[in-house]
Short mmCIF file of C-alpha atoms in Angstrom, two decimals:
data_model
loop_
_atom_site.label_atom_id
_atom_site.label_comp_id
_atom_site.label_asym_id
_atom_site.label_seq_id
_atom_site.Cartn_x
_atom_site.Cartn_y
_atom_site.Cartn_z
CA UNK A 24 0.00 0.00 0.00
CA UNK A 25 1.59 3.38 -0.89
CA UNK A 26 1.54 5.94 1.83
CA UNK A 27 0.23 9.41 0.92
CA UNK A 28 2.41 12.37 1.57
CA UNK A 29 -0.21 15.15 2.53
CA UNK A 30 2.94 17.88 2.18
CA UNK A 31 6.85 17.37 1.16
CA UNK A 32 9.60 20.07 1.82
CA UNK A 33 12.60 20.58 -0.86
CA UNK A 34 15.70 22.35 -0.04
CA UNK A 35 18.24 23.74 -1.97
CA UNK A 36 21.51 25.04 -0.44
CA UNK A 37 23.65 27.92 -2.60
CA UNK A 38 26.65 28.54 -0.67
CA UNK A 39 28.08 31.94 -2.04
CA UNK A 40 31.87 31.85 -1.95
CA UNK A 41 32.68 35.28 -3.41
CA UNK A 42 31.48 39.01 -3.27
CA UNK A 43 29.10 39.82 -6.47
CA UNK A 44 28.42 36.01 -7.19
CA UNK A 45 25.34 35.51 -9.20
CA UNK A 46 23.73 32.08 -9.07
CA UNK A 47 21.56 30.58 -11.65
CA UNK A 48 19.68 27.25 -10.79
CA UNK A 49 17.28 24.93 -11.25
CA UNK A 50 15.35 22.67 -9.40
CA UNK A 51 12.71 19.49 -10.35
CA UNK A 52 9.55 19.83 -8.75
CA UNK A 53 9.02 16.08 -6.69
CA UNK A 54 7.07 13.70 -8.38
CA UNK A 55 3.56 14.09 -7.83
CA UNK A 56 3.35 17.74 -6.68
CA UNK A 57 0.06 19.25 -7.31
CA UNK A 58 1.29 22.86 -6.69
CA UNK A 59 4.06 24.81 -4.63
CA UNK A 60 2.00 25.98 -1.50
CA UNK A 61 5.05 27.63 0.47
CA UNK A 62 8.33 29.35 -0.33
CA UNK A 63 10.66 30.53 2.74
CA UNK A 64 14.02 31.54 2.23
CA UNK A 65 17.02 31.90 5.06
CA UNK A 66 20.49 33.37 5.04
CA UNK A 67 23.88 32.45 7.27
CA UNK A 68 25.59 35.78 6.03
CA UNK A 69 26.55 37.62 9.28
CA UNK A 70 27.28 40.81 9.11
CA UNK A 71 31.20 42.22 9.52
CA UNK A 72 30.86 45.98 10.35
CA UNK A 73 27.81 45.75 12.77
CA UNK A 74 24.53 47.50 13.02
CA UNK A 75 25.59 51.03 11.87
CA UNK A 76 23.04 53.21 10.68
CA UNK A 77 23.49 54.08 6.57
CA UNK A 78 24.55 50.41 6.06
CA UNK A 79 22.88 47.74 3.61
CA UNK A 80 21.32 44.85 5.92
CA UNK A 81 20.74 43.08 2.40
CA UNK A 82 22.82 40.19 1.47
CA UNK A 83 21.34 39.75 -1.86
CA UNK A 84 18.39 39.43 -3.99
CA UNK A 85 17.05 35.84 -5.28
CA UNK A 86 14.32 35.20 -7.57
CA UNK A 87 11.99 32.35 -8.99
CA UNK A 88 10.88 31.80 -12.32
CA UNK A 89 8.90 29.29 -14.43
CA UNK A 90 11.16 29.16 -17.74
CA UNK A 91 8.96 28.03 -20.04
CA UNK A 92 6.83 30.62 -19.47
CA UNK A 93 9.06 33.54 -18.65
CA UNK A 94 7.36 34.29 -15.57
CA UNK A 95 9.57 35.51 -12.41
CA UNK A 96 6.88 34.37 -9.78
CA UNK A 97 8.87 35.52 -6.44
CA UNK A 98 11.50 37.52 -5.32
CA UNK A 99 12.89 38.22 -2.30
CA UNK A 100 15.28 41.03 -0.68
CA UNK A 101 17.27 38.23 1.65
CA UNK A 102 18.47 40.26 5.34
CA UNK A 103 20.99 39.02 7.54
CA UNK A 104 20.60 36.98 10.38
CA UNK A 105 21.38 38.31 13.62
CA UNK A 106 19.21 36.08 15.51
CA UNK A 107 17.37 39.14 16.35
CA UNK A 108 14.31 38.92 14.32
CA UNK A 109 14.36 42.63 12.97
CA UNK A 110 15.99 44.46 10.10
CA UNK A 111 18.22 47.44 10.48
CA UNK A 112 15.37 50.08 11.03
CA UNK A 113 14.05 48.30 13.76
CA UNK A 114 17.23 47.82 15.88
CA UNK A 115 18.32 51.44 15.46
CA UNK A 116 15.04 52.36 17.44
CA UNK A 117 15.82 52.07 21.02
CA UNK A 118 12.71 49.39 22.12
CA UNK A 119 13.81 49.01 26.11
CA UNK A 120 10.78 46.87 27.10
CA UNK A 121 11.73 44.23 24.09
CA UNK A 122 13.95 41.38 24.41
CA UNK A 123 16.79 41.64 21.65
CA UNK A 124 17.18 37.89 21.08
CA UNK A 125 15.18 35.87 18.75
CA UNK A 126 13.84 32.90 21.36
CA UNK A 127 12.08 36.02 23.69
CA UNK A 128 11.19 38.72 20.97
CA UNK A 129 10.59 36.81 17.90
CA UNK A 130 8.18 33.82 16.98
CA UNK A 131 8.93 31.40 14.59
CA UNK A 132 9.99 31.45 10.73
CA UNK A 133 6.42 31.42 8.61
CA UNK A 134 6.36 29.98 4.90
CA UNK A 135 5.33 32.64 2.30
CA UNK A 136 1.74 30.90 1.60
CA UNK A 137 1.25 30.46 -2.15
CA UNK A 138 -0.44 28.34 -4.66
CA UNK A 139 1.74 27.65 -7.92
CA UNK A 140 0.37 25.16 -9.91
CA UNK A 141 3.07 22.55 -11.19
CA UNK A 142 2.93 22.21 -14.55
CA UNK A 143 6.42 22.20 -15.89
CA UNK A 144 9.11 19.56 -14.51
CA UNK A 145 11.41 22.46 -13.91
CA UNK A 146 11.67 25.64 -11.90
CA UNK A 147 14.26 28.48 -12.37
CA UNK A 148 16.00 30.68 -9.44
CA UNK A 149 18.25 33.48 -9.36
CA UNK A 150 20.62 34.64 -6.73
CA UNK A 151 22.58 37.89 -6.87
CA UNK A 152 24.93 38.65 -3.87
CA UNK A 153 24.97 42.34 -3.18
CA UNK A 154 26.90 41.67 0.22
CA UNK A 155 30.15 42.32 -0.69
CA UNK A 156 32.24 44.16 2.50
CA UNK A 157 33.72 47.15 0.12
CA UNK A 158 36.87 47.45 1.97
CA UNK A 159 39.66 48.87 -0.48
CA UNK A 160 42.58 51.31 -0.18
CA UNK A 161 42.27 54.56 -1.64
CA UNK A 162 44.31 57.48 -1.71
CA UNK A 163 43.51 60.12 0.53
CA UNK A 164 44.41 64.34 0.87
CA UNK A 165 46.56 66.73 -1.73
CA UNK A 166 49.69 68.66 -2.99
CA UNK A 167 51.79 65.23 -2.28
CA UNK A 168 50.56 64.63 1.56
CA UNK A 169 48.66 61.37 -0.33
CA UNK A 170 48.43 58.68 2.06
CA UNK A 171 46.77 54.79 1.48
CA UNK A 172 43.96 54.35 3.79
CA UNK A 173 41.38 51.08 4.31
CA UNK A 174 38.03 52.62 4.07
CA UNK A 175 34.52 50.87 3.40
CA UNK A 176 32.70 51.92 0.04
CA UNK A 177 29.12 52.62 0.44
CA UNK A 178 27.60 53.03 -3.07
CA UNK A 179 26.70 56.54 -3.66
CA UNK A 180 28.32 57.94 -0.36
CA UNK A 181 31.53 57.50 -1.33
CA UNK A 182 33.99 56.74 1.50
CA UNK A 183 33.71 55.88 5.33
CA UNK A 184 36.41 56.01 7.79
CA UNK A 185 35.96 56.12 11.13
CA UNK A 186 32.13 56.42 10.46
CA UNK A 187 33.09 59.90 9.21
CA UNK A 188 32.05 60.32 5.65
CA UNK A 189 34.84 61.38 3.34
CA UNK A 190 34.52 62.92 -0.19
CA UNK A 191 34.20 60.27 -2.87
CA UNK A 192 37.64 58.57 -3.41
CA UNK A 193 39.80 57.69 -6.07
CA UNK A 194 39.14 54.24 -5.97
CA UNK A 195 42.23 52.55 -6.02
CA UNK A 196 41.70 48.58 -7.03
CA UNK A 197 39.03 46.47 -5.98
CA UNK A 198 37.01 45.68 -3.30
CA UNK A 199 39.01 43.31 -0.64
CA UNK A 200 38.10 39.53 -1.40
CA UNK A 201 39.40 38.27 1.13
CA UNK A 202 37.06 40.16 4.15
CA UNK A 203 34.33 38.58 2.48
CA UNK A 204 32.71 35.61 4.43
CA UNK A 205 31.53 32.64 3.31
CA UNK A 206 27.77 31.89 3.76
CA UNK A 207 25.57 30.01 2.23
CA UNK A 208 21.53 30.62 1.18
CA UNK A 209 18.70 28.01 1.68
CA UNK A 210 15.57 27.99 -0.17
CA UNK A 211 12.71 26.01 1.22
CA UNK A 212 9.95 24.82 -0.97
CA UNK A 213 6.81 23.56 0.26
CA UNK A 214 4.29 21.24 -1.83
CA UNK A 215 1.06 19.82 -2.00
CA UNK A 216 1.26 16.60 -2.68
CA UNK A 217 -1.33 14.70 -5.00
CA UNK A 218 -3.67 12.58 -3.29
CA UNK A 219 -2.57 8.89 -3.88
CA UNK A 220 -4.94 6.18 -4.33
CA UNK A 221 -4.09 3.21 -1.99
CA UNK B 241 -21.65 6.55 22.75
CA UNK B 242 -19.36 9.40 22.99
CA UNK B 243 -15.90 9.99 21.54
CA UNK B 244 -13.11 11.66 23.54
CA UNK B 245 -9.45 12.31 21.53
CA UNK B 246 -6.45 13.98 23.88
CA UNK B 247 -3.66 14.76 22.37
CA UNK B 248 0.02 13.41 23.88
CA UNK B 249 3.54 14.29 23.27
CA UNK B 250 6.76 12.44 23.46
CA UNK B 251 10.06 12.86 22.53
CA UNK B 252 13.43 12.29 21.51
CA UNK B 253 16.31 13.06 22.41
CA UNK B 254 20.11 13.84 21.08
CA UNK B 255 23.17 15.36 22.92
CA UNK B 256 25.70 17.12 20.75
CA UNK B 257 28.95 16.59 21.96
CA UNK B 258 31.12 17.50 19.01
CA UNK B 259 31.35 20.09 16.67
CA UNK B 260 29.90 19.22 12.86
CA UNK B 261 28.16 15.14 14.39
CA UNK B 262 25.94 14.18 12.60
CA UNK B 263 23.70 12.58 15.61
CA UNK B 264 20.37 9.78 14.74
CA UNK B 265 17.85 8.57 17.11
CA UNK B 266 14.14 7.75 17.22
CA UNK B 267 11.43 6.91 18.85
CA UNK B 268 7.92 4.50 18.43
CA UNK B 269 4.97 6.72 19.37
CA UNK B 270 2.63 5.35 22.02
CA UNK B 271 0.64 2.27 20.59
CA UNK B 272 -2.38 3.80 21.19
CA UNK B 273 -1.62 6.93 19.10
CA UNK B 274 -4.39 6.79 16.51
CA UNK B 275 -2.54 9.86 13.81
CA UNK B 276 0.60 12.01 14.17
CA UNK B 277 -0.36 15.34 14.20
CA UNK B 278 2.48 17.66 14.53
CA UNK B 279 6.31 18.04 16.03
CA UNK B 280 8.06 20.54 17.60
CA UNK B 281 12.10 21.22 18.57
CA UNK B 282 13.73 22.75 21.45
CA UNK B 283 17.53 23.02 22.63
CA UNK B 284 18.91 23.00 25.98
CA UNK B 285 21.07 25.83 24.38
CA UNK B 286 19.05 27.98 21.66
CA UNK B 287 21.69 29.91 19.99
CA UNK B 288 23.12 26.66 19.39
CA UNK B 289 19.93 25.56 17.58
CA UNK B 290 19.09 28.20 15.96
CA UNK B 291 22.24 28.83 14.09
CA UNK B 292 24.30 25.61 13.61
CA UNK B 293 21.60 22.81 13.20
CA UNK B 294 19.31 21.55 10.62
CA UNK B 295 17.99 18.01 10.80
CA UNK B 296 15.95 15.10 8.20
CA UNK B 297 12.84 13.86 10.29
CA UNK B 298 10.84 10.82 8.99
CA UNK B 299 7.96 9.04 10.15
CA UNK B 300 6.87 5.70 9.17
CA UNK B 301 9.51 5.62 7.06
CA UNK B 302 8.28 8.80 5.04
CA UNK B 303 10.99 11.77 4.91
CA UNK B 304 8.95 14.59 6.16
CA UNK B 305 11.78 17.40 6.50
CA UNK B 306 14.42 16.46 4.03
CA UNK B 307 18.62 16.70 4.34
CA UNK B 308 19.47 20.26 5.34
CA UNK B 309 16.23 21.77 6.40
CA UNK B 310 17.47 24.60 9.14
CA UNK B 311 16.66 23.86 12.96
CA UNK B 312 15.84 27.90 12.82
CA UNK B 313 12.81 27.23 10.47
CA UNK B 314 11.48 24.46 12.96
CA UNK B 315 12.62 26.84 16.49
CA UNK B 316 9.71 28.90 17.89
CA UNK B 317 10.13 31.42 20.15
CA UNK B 318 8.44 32.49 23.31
CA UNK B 319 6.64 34.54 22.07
CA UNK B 320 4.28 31.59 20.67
CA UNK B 321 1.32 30.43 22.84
CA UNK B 322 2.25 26.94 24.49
CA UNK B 323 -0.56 25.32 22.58
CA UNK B 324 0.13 27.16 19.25
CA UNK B 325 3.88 25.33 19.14
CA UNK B 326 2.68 22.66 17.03
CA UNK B 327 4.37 22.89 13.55
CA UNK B 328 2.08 20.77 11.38
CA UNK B 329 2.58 18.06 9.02
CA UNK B 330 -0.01 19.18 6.07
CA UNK B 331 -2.59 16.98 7.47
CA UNK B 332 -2.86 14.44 10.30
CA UNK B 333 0.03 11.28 9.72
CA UNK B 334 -1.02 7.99 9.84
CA UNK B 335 1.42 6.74 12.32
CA UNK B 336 2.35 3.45 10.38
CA UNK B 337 5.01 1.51 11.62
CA UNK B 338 4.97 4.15 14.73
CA UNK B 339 8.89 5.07 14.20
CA UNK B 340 9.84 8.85 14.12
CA UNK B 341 13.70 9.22 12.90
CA UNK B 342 15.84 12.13 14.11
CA UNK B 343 19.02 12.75 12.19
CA UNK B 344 20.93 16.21 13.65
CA UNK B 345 23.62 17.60 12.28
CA UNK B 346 26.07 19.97 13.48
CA UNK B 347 27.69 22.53 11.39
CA UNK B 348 29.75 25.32 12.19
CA UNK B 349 28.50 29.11 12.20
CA UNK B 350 30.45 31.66 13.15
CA UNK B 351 28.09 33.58 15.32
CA UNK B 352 27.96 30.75 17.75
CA UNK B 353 31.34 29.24 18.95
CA UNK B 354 30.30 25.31 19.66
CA UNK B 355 29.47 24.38 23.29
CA UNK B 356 28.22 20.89 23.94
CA UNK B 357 24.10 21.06 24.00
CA UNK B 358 21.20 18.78 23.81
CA UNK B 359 18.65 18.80 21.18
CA UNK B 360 14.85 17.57 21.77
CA UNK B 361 11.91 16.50 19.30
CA UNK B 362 8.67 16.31 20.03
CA UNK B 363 5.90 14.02 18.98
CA UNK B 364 2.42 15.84 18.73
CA UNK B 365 -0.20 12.79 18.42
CA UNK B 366 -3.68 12.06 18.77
CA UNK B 367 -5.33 9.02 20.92
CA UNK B 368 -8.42 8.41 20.32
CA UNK B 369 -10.41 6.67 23.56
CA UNK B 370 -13.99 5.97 23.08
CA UNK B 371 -16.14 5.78 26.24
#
């Protein structure tokens, strides 16, 4: 007698291993899925300069598409994980009364609730890191006092140091590879299952 | 005649002793559990948990959360009412053969530096007593 599945979860890991990555994949829908009922997506980047104010809390941006039909279904900003439960915005206001750990202030991770018929075998995702620490060395003052200084590049501020902001630099090289962390992206997929005669 | 159902919960048990072990045990619900309606996990240390485990759980021999799947998308906070800390299976399981498989594993995470901790799974089922 087969055993019916009311549900079944699929996961699919993308570690990122350098800054910028982009990530093209696919994954088969399980055999006898009648639609995609949940999509929930988690992140292990943690982030290296802290919880200043001004900074990204966005590790990257992943979408899913149907490729046959061209059709980019979800997409999803993906925050880091502090174990916190709140973005940026929400730990820059000072909330005395709330506990600041996930187990006391947060509840539990929900599944965005969908309902994506599965028609094709195949389904198409996209993930673009936008993490990237932009430590570099630039060259800094005039008239030959030019000195080399680390400084974190914040697109469209230009330079800071010190968490001073400097005038935009002369970008000297690239950002620094190897400041970037390692960290990996899991996408969970739920399904409804069809029913299975006995 | 009237029909009663109570719910019980069991569980299972595995102590992490090691950094990256991958840990299996498992448990037969109670014999008189008539469907398996739901699990839940805790940790004797929830930072542990939260960021350095993810687990496969089957019942009667049926993978319900696959390879991988995140201890942090199973973890509930406080902040969820006692009897609301039921993650459910879809529908109510048949419970089968009455075996629930743990398999924990370990992995490193730089946000929590590895201290020996204990991991529990709970059993959500339904007995059905008529009267």
């Amino acid at each position: 007698m087969e055993i019916h599945q009311p549900i079944k979860y699929l996961v699919k890991v993308i570690p990122v291993v350098r800054p910028g990555q982009k990530t093209l994949f696919r994954i088969r829908h399980p055999e006898n899925a009648l639609f995609l009922s949940g999509i929930a997506v988690t992140g292990t980047f943690q982030g290296v300069f802290g919880d200043a104010g001004g900074r990204t809390d966005t590790t990257g941006s992943l979408s899913l598409a149907i490729p046959e039909q061209g059709d980019v279904f979800y997409t999803e900003d993906i925050k880091w994980d502090n174990y916190k439960g709140k973005d940026i915005a929400e730990r820059n206001i000072n909330q005395v009364f709330i506990p600041d750990v996930f187990a006391y202030g947060g509840g539990r991770y929900e599944y965005f609730e969908t309902c994506i018929p599965v028609t094709e075998a195949i389904l198409e995702g996209y993930y673009e890191d936008n993490s990237t620490p932009r430590y570099g060395r630039i060259g800094i003052g005039f008239g030959g006092l030019e000195r080399e200084q680390e400084v974190l590049y914040l697109e469209g501020f230009g330079a800071v140091e010190d968490g001073v902001f400097s005038p935009p630099p002369i970008v000297v090289g690239r950002p620094d590879e190897t400041r970037f962390g390692l960290y990996k992206i899991t996408l969970y997929l739920r399904y409804q299952m069809k029913e299975v005669t006995p | 005649m009237s029909h009663r159902s109570k719910i019980i919960k069991e569980w299972v048990e595995v102590s992490v002793t090691a950094s990256g072990q991958l840990i299996k045990n498992s448990i037969e619900v109670d014999k008189h559990a008539a469907a398996i309606i739901g699990i839940a996990i805790t940790s004797s240390h929830d930072v542990m948990l939260y960021f350095r485990g993810s687990q496969r759980i089957t019942i009667n021999d049926m993978e319900i959360f696959p390879e991988n799947y995140e201890s942090k998308m199973l973890f509930q906070g406080v902040n969820i009412q006692a009897n609301e800390r039921i993650i459910g299976l879809g529908e109510e399981l048949a419970p089968g053969n009455r075996k629930v498989e743990l398999d924990y594993k370990d992995t490193d995470h730089p946000s929590a530096p590895f201290v020996p901790y204990k991991v529990r799974l709970y059993v959500f089922s339904r007995i059905d007593n008529k009267a």
